[in-house]
Coordinates of C-alpha atoms and ligand atoms in Angstrom, one line a residue:
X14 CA 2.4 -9.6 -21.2
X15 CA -0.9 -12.1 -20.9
X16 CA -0.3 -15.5 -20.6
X17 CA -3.8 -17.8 -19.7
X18 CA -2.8 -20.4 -18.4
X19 CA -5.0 -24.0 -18.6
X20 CA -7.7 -24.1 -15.5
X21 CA -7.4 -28.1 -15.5
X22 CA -3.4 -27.5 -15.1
X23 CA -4.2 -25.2 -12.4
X24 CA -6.3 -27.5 -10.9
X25 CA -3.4 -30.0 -11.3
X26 CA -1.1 -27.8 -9.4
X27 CA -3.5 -27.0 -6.5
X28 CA -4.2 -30.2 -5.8
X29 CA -0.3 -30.8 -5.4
X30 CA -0.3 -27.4 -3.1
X31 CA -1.0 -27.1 0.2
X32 CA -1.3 -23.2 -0.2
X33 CA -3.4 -21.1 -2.5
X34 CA -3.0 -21.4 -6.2
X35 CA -4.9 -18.5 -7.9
X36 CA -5.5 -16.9 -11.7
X37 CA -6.0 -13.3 -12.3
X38 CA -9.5 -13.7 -11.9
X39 CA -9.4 -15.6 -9.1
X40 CA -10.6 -14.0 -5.4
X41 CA -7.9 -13.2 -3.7
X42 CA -5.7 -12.8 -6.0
X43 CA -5.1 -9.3 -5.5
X44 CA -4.3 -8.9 -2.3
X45 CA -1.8 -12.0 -2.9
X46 CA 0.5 -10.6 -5.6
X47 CA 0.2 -7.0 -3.5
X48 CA 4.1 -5.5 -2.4
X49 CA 5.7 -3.1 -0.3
X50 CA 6.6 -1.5 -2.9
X51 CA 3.3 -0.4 -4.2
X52 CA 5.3 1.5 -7.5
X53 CA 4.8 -2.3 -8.9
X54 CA 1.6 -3.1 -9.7
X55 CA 2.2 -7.1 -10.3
X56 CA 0.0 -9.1 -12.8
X57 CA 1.4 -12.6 -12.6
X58 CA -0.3 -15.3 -14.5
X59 CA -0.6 -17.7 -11.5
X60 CA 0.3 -17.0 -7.7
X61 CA 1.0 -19.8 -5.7
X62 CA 1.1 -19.7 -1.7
X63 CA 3.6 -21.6 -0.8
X64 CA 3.5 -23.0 3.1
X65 CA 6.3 -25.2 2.5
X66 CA 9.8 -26.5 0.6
X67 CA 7.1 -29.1 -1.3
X68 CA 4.6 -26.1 -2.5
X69 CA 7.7 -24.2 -3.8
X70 CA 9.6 -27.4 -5.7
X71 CA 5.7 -28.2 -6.9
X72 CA 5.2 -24.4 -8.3
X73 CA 8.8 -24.4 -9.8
X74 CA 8.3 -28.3 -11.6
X75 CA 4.6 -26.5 -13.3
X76 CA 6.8 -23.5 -14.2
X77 CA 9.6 -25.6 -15.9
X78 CA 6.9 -27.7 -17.1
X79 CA 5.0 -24.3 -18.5
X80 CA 7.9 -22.4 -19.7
X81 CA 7.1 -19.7 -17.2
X82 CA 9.6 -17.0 -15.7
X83 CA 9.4 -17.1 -11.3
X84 CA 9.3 -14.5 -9.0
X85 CA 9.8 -15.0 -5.6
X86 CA 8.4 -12.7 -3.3
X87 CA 8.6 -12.8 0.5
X88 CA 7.0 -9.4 1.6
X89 CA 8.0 -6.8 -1.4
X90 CA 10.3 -4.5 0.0
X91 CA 12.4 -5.0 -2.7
X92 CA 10.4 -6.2 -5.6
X93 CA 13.0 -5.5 -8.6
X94 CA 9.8 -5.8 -11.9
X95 CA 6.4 -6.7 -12.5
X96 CA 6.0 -10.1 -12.9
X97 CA 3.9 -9.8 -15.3
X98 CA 3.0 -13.2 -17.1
X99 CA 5.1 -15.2 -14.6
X100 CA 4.5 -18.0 -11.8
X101 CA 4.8 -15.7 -8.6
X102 CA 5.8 -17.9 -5.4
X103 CA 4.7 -15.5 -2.0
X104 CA 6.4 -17.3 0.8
X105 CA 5.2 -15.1 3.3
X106 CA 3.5 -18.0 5.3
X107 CA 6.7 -19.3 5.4
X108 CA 7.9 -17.5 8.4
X109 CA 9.0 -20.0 11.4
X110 CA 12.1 -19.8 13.2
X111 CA 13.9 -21.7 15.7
X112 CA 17.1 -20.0 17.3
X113 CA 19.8 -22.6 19.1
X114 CA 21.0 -21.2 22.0
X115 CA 24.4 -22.9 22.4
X116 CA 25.5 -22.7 18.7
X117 CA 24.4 -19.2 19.0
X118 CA 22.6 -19.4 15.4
X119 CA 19.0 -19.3 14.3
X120 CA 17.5 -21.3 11.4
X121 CA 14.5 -19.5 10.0
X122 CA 12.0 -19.8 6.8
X123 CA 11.9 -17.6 3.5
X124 CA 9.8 -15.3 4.5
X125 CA 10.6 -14.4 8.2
X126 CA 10.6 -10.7 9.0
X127 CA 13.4 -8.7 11.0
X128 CA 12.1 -8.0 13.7
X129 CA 10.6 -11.7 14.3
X130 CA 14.2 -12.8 14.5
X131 CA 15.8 -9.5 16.4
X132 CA 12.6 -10.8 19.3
X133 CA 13.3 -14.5 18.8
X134 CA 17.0 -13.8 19.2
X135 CA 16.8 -11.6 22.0
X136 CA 15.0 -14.6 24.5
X137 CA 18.1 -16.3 23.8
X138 CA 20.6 -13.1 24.7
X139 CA 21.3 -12.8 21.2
X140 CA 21.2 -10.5 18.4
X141 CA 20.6 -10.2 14.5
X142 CA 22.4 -8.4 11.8
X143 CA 19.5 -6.6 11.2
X144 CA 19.2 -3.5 8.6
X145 CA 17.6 -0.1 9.6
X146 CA 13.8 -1.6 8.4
X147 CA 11.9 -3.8 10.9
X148 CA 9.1 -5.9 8.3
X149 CA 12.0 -6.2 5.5
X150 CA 12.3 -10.1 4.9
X151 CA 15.9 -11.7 6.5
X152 CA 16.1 -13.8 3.7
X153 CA 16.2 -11.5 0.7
X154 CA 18.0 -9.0 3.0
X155 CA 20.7 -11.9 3.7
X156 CA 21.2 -13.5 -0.1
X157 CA 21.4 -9.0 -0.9
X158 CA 24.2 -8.6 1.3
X159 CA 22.9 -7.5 4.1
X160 CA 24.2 -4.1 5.7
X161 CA 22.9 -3.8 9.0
X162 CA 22.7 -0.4 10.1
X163 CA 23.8 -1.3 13.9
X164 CA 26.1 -3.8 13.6
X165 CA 27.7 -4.2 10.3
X166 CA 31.0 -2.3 11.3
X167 CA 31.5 -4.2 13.5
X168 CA 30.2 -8.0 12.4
X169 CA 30.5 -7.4 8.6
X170 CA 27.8 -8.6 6.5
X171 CA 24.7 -10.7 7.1
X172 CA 25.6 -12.5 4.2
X173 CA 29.0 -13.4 6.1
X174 CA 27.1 -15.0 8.9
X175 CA 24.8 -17.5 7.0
X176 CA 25.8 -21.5 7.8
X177 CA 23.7 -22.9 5.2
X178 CA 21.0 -22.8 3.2
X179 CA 18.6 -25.2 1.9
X180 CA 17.1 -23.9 -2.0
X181 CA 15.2 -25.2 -4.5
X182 CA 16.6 -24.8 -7.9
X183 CA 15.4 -24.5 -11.4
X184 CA 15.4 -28.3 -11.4
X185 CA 12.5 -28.0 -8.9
X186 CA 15.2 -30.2 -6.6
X187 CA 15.7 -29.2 -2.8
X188 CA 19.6 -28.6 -2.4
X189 CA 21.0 -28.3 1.2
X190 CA 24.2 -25.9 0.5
X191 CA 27.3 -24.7 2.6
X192 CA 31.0 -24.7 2.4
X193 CA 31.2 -28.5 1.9
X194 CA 28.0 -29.6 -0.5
X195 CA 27.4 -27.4 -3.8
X196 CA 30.5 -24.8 -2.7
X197 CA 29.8 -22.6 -5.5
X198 CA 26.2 -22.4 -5.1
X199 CA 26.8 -21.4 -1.4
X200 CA 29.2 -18.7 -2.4
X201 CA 26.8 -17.5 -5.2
X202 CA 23.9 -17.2 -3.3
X203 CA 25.2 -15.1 -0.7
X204 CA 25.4 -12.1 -2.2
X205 CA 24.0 -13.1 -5.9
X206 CA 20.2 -12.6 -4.3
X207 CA 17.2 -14.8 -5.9
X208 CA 19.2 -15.4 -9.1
X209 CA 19.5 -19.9 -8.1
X210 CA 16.6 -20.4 -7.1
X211 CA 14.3 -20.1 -3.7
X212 CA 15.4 -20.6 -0.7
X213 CA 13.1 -22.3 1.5
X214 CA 15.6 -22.4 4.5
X215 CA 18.2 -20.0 6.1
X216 CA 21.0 -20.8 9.2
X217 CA 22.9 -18.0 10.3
X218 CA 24.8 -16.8 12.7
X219 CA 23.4 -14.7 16.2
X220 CA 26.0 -12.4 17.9
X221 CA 26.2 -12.2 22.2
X222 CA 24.4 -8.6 22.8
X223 CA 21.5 -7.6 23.9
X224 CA 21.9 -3.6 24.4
X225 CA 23.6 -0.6 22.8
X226 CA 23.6 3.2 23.2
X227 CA 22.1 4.3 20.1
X228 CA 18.8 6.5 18.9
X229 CA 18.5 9.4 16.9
X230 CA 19.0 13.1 17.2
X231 CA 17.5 15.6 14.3
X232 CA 18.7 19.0 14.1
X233 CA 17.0 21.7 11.7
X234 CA 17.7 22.3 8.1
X235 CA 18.9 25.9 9.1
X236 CA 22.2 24.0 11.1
X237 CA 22.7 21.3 8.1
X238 CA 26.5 23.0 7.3
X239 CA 27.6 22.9 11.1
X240 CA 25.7 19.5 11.6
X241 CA 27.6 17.5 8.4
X242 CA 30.6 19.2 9.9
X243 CA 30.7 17.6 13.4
X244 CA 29.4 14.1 11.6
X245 CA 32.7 14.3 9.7
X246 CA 34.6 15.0 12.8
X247 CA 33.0 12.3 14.3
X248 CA 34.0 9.7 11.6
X249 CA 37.5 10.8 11.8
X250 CA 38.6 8.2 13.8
X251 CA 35.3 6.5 14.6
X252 CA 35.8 2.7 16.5
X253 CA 34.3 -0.2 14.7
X254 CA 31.6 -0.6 17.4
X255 CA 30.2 3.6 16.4
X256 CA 27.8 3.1 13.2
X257 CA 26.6 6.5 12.0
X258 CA 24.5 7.6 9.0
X259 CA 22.3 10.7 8.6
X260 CA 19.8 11.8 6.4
X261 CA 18.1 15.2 4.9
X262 CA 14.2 14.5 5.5
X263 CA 11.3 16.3 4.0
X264 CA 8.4 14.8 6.9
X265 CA 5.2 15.4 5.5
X266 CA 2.7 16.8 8.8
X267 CA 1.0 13.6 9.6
X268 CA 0.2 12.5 12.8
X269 CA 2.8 9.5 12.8
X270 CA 5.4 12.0 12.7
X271 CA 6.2 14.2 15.9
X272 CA 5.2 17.7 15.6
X273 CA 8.9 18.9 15.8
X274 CA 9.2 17.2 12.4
X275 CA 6.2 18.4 10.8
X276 CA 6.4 19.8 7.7
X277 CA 9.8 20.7 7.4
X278 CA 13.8 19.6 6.6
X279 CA 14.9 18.4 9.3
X280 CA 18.9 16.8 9.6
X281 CA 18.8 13.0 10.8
X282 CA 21.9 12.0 12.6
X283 CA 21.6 7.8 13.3
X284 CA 23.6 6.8 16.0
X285 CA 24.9 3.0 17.3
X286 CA 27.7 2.4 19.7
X287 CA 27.8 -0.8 21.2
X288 CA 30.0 0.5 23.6
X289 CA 29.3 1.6 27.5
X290 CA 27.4 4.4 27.2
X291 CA 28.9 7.1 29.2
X292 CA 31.9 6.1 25.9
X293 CA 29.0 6.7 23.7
X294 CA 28.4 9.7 25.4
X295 CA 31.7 11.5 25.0
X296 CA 32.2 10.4 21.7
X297 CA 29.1 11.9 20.6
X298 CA 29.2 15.0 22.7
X299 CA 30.6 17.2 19.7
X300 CA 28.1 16.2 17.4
X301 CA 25.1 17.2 20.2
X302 CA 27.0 20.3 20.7
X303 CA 26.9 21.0 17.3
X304 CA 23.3 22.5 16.9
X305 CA 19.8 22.0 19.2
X306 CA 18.5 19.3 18.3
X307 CA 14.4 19.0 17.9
X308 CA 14.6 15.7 18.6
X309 CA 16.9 13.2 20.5
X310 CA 16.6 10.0 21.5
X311 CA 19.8 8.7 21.8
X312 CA 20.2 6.4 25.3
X313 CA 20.9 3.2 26.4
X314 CA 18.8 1.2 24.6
X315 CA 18.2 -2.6 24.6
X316 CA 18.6 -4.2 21.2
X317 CA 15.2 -5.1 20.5
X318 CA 14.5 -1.3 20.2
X319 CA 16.8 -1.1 17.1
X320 CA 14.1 0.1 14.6
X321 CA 13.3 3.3 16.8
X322 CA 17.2 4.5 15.6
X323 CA 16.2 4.8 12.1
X324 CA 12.6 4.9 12.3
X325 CA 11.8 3.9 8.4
X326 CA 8.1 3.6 7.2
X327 CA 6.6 0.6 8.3
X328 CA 3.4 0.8 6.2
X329 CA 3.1 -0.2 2.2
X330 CA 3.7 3.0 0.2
X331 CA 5.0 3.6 -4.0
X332 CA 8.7 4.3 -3.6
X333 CA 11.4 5.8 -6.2
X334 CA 15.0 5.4 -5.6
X335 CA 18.5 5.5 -6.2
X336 CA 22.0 5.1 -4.9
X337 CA 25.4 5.3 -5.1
X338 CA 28.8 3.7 -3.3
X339 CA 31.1 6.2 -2.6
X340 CA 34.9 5.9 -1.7
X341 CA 35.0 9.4 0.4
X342 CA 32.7 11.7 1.4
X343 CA 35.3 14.9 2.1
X344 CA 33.9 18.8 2.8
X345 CA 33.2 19.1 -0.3
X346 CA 30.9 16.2 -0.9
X347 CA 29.3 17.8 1.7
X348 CA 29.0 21.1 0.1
X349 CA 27.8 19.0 -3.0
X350 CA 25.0 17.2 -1.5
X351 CA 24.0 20.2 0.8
X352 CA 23.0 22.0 -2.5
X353 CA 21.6 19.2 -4.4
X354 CA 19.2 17.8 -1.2
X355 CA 19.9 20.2 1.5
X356 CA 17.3 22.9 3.0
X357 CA 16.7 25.0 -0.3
X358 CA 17.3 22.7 -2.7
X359 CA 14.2 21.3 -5.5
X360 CA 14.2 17.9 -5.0
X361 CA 11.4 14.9 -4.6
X362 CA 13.8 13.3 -2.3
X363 CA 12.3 12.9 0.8
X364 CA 15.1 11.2 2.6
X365 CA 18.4 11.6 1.4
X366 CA 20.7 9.3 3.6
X367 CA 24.8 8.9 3.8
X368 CA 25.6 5.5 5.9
X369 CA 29.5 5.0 6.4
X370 CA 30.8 1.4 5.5
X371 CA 34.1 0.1 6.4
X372 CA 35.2 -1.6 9.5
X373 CA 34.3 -5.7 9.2
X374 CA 32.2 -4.5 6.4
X375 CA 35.7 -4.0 4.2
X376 CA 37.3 -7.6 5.4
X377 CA 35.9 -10.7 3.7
X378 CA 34.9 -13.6 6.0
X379 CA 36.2 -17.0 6.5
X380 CA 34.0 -18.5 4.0
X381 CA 34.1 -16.4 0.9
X382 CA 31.5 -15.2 -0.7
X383 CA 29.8 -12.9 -4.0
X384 CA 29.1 -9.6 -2.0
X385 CA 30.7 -6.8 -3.9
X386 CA 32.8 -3.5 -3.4
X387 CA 33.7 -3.9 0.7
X388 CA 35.9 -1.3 -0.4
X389 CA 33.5 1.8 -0.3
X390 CA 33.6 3.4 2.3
X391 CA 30.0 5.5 2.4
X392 CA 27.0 4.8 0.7
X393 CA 24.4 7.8 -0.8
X394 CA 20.7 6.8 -0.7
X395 CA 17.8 8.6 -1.3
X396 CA 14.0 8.2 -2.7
X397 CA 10.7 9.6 -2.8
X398 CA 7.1 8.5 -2.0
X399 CA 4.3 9.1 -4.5
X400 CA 1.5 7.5 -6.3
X401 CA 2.5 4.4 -8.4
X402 CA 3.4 5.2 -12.1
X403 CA 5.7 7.7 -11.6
X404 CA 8.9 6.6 -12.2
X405 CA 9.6 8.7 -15.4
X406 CA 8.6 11.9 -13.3
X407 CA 11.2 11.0 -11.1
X408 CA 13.9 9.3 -12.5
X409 CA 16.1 12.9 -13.4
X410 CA 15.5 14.4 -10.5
X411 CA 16.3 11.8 -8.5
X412 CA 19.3 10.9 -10.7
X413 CA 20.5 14.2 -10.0
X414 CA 21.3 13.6 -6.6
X415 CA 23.7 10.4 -7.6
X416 CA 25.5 12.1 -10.5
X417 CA 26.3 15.4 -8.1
X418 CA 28.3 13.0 -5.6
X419 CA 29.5 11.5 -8.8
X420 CA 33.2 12.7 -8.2
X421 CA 33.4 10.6 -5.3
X422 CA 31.6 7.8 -6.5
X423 CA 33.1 4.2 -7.1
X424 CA 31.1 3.3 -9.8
X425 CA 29.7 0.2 -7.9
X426 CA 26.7 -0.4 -5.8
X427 CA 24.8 -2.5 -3.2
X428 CA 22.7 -5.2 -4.9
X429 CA 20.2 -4.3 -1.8
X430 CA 20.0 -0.9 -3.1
X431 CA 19.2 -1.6 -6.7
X432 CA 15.8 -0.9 -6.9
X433 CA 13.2 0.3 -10.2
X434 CA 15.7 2.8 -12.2
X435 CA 18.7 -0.2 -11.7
X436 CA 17.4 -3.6 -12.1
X437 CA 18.3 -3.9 -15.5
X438 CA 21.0 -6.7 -15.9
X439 CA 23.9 -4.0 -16.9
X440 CA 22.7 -2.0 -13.3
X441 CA 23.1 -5.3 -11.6
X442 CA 26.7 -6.1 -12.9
X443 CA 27.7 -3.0 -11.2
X444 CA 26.7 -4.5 -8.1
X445 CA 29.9 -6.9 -8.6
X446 CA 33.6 -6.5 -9.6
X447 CA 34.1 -8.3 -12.6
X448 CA 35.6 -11.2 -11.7
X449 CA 32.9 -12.0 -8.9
X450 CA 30.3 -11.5 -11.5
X451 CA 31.8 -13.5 -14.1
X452 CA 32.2 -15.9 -11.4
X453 CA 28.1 -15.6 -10.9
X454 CA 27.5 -15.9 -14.6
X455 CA 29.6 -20.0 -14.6
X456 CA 26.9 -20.3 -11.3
X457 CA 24.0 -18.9 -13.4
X458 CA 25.2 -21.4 -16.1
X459 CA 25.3 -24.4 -14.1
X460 CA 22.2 -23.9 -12.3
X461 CA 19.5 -22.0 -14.3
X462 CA 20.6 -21.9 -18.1
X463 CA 17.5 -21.0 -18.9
X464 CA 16.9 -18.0 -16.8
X465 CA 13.7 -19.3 -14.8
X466 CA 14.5 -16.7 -12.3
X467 CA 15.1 -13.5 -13.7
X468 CA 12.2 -11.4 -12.1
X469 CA 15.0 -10.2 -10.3
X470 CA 18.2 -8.6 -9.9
X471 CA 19.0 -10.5 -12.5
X472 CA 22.8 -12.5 -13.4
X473 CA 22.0 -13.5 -17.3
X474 CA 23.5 -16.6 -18.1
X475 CA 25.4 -16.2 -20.8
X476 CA 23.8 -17.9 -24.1
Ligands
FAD23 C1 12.4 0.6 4.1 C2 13.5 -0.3 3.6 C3 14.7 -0.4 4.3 C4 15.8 -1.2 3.9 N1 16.9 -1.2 4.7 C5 18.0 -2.0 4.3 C6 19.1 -2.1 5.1 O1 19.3 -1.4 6.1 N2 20.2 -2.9 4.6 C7 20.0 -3.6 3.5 O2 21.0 -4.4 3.2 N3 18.9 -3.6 2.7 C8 17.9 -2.8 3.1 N4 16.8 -2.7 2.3 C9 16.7 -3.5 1.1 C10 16.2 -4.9 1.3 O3 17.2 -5.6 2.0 C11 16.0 -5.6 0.0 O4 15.0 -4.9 -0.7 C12 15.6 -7.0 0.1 O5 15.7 -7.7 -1.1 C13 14.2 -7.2 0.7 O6 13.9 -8.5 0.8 P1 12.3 -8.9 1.0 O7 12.3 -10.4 1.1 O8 11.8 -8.1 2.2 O9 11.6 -8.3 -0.3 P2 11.0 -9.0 -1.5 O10 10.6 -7.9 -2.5 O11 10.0 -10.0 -1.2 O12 12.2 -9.8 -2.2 C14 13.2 -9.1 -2.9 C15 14.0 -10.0 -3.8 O13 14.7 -10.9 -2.9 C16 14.7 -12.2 -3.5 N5 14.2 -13.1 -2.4 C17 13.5 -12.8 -1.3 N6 13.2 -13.9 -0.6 C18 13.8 -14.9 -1.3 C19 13.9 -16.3 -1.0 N7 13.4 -16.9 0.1 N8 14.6 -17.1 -2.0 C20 15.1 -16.5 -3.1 N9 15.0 -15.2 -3.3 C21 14.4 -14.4 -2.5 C22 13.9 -12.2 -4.7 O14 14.8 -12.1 -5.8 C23 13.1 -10.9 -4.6 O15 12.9 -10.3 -5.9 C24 15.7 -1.9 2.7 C25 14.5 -1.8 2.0 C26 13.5 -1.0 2.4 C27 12.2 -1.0 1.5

């Protein structure tokens, strides 16, 4: 979709900004609607670069004023559409923090980055919720869910943890939200993700750590069987502190990746205990002992090191992916996936990835709130890189991966994990049970009738 829109309105709207405001054929336009996620190519009709909680109520008053869709982008990890024909609001300059020692929480902007708050946390002793990517944005991580691949066992969600939030909402008004002022806008937006608005402002809770015993080990493709054996094992009766995923990797032989890794399948076992770590070390010995590993780097570690335990790409690249909650993931779910994304299977998948849930991540916190199915108990994820414009190539072979682990599926999935083939608004509502999504839609009534912000995962309200 074009949509032109007036240069003397433009000019209107940058004088109100104190960040860029820019038209397609505006300089710099380009490399300010670029994401992550380079499978989007984004053609918005205006981008404005918002520095503060004044640029965004500014860009969301010309967009009510213009009849135009938003998009709010903090660094595109998880860029849901094009927005095409919309006002796009980048917040990446809005990326302060300030972390309060004594309250043991940290107060950050839109657009702050994990590993800016894991560092800013750590001076203070403390540590973030943080998922297994360094540069993904806290915020849309946080109003996702937020399943941090270290501590979510045992803190729960990120979305648990927030305090409050300050947003500004269709009405181009700034709201300050939390469990006394606007309650059902704080419950929605934890866990409903950008469906209310933007939020300009996040406070959220820190916990007291500052190491763990954690890394990675990978073992070959040729010990997969005996290696998803002693993970099993391993879960049996695994303590809330142990977090553990693994995933089937296809490492292309670049020189980022270490020359064990090259060019092959290799089995990626992630490990966190936040434990001693002589307790780590028994409780991990069988899985060691299970195969030689090529690689292992698991040690005591402080926790500002968290990103080496998963080691996801850092750099931009076109990504295609899919996912799945699952309530078991027995022998022969296993067996399943082994021959759908093991050693010599056909796939595009170049990381196929099981993380177990459960733990705090199945109780719901003191404040309530819209984050769905904390009764799975593993979640399959899996994707490819490629050139952008590929999605249709991809979307049956990839799909083939979730619907052979489809006997042990819930049904559900992580809003965080909805990406390209399942951000249509039915793929969203499976993000929710029904009641907590009916629940969303009375929010998404109240505060954005119109749908203003459905470049998204979007909640449709309902006329
Ligand atoms: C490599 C990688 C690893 C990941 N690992 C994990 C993980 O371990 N755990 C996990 O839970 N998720 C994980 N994710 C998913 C990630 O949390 C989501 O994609 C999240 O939405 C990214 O937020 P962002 O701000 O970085 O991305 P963006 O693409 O900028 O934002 C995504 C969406 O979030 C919303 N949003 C972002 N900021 C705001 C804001 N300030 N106000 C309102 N809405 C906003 C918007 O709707 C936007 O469309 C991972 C993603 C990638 C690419």
């Amino acid at each position: 979709m074009t949509y032109v829109i007036d240069r003397a309105d433009l000019g209107r709207l940058a004088a109100e900004v104190a960040g860029p405001v820019l038209a397609p054929d505006d300089k710099g336009y380009d490399a300010e609607t670029a994401t992550w996620n380079e499978a989007l190519v984004e053609h918005p009709a205006v981008v404005v670069g918002a520095t503060s909680a004044a640029d965004v109520r500014a860009a969301v008053r010309f967009a009510a004023a213009q009849h135009l869709p938003v998009s709010a982008v903090a660094t595109g990890h998880g860029a849901p559409m094009p927005a095409d024909g919309a006002l796009m609001i980048n917040l990446k300059r809005m990326d302060g923090v300030s972390v309060d020692a004594d309250a043991r929480t940290a107060t950050m902007g839109a657009a702050i980055r994990a590993e800016q708050l894991v560092s800013a946390a750590a001076e203070a002793d403390l540590a973030f919720l943080a998922g297994s990517s360094p540069n993904v944005g806290v915020v849309g991580y946080t109003l996702g869910g937020g399943l941090s691949s270290t501590l979510g066992r045992s803190y729960g969600w990120a979305a648990d943890h927030v305090r409050s939030a300050e947003i500004v909402t269709p009405d181009g008004e700034l709201r300050r939200i939390d469990p006394d002022h606007e309650p059902d806008l704080f419950w929605a937006v934890r866990g409903g993700k950008g469906n209310f608005g933007v939020v300009t402002s996040l406070t959220m809770d820190l916990e007291p750590l500052t190491r763990l015993y954690g890394g990675g080990i990978y073992f070959g493709g040729e010990h997969v069987e005996a290696v998803l054996d002693a993970y099993r094992r391993l879960l049996d009766d695994a303590p809330e502190e142990l977090t553990v995923s693994f995933a089937f990797l296809r490492l292309p032989a670049l020189p980022s990746v270490p020359e064990p890794l090259r060019d092959r399948f290799s089995v990626h076992v992630r490990i966190a205990y936040l434990g001693p770590a002589a307790e780590g070390e028994a409780i991990i010995a069988d899985l060691r002992a299970a195969a030689p590993a090529l690689v292992d780097s698991v040690a005591e570690m402080p926790f500002t090191g968290i990103a080496a335990i998963h080691q996801d790409p850092v750099d931009p690249v076109p990504a295609y992916e899919v996912s799945a909650l699952l309530g078991d993931f027995p022998a022969e779910a296993a067996a399943a996936l082994i021959d759908v994304a093991g050693p010599d299977a056909d796939t595009p998948s170049v990381m196929t990835e099981i993380r177990q849930l459960g733990g705090a991540l199945a109780r719901e916190p003191d404040v309530p709130n819209a984050v769905g199915h904390r009764d799975a108990s593993f979640q399959l994820f899996a994707g490819t890189f490629s050139e952008p414009g590929r999605e249709e190539e991809f979307r049956a072979p990839l799909a083939a991966l979730t619907d052979a682990l489809a006997p042990w599926a819930t049904g559900g999935k992580q809003a965080n994990f909805l990406t390209g083939y399942d951000t249509t608004v039915d793929a969203v509502a499976k993000a929710y049970e029904p009641d907590v999504y009916r629940r969303l839609v009375d929010v998404k009534d109240e505060y954005d009738p119109d749908n203003m912000f459905r470049i998204n995962h979007n909640i449709a309200p309902r006329h």
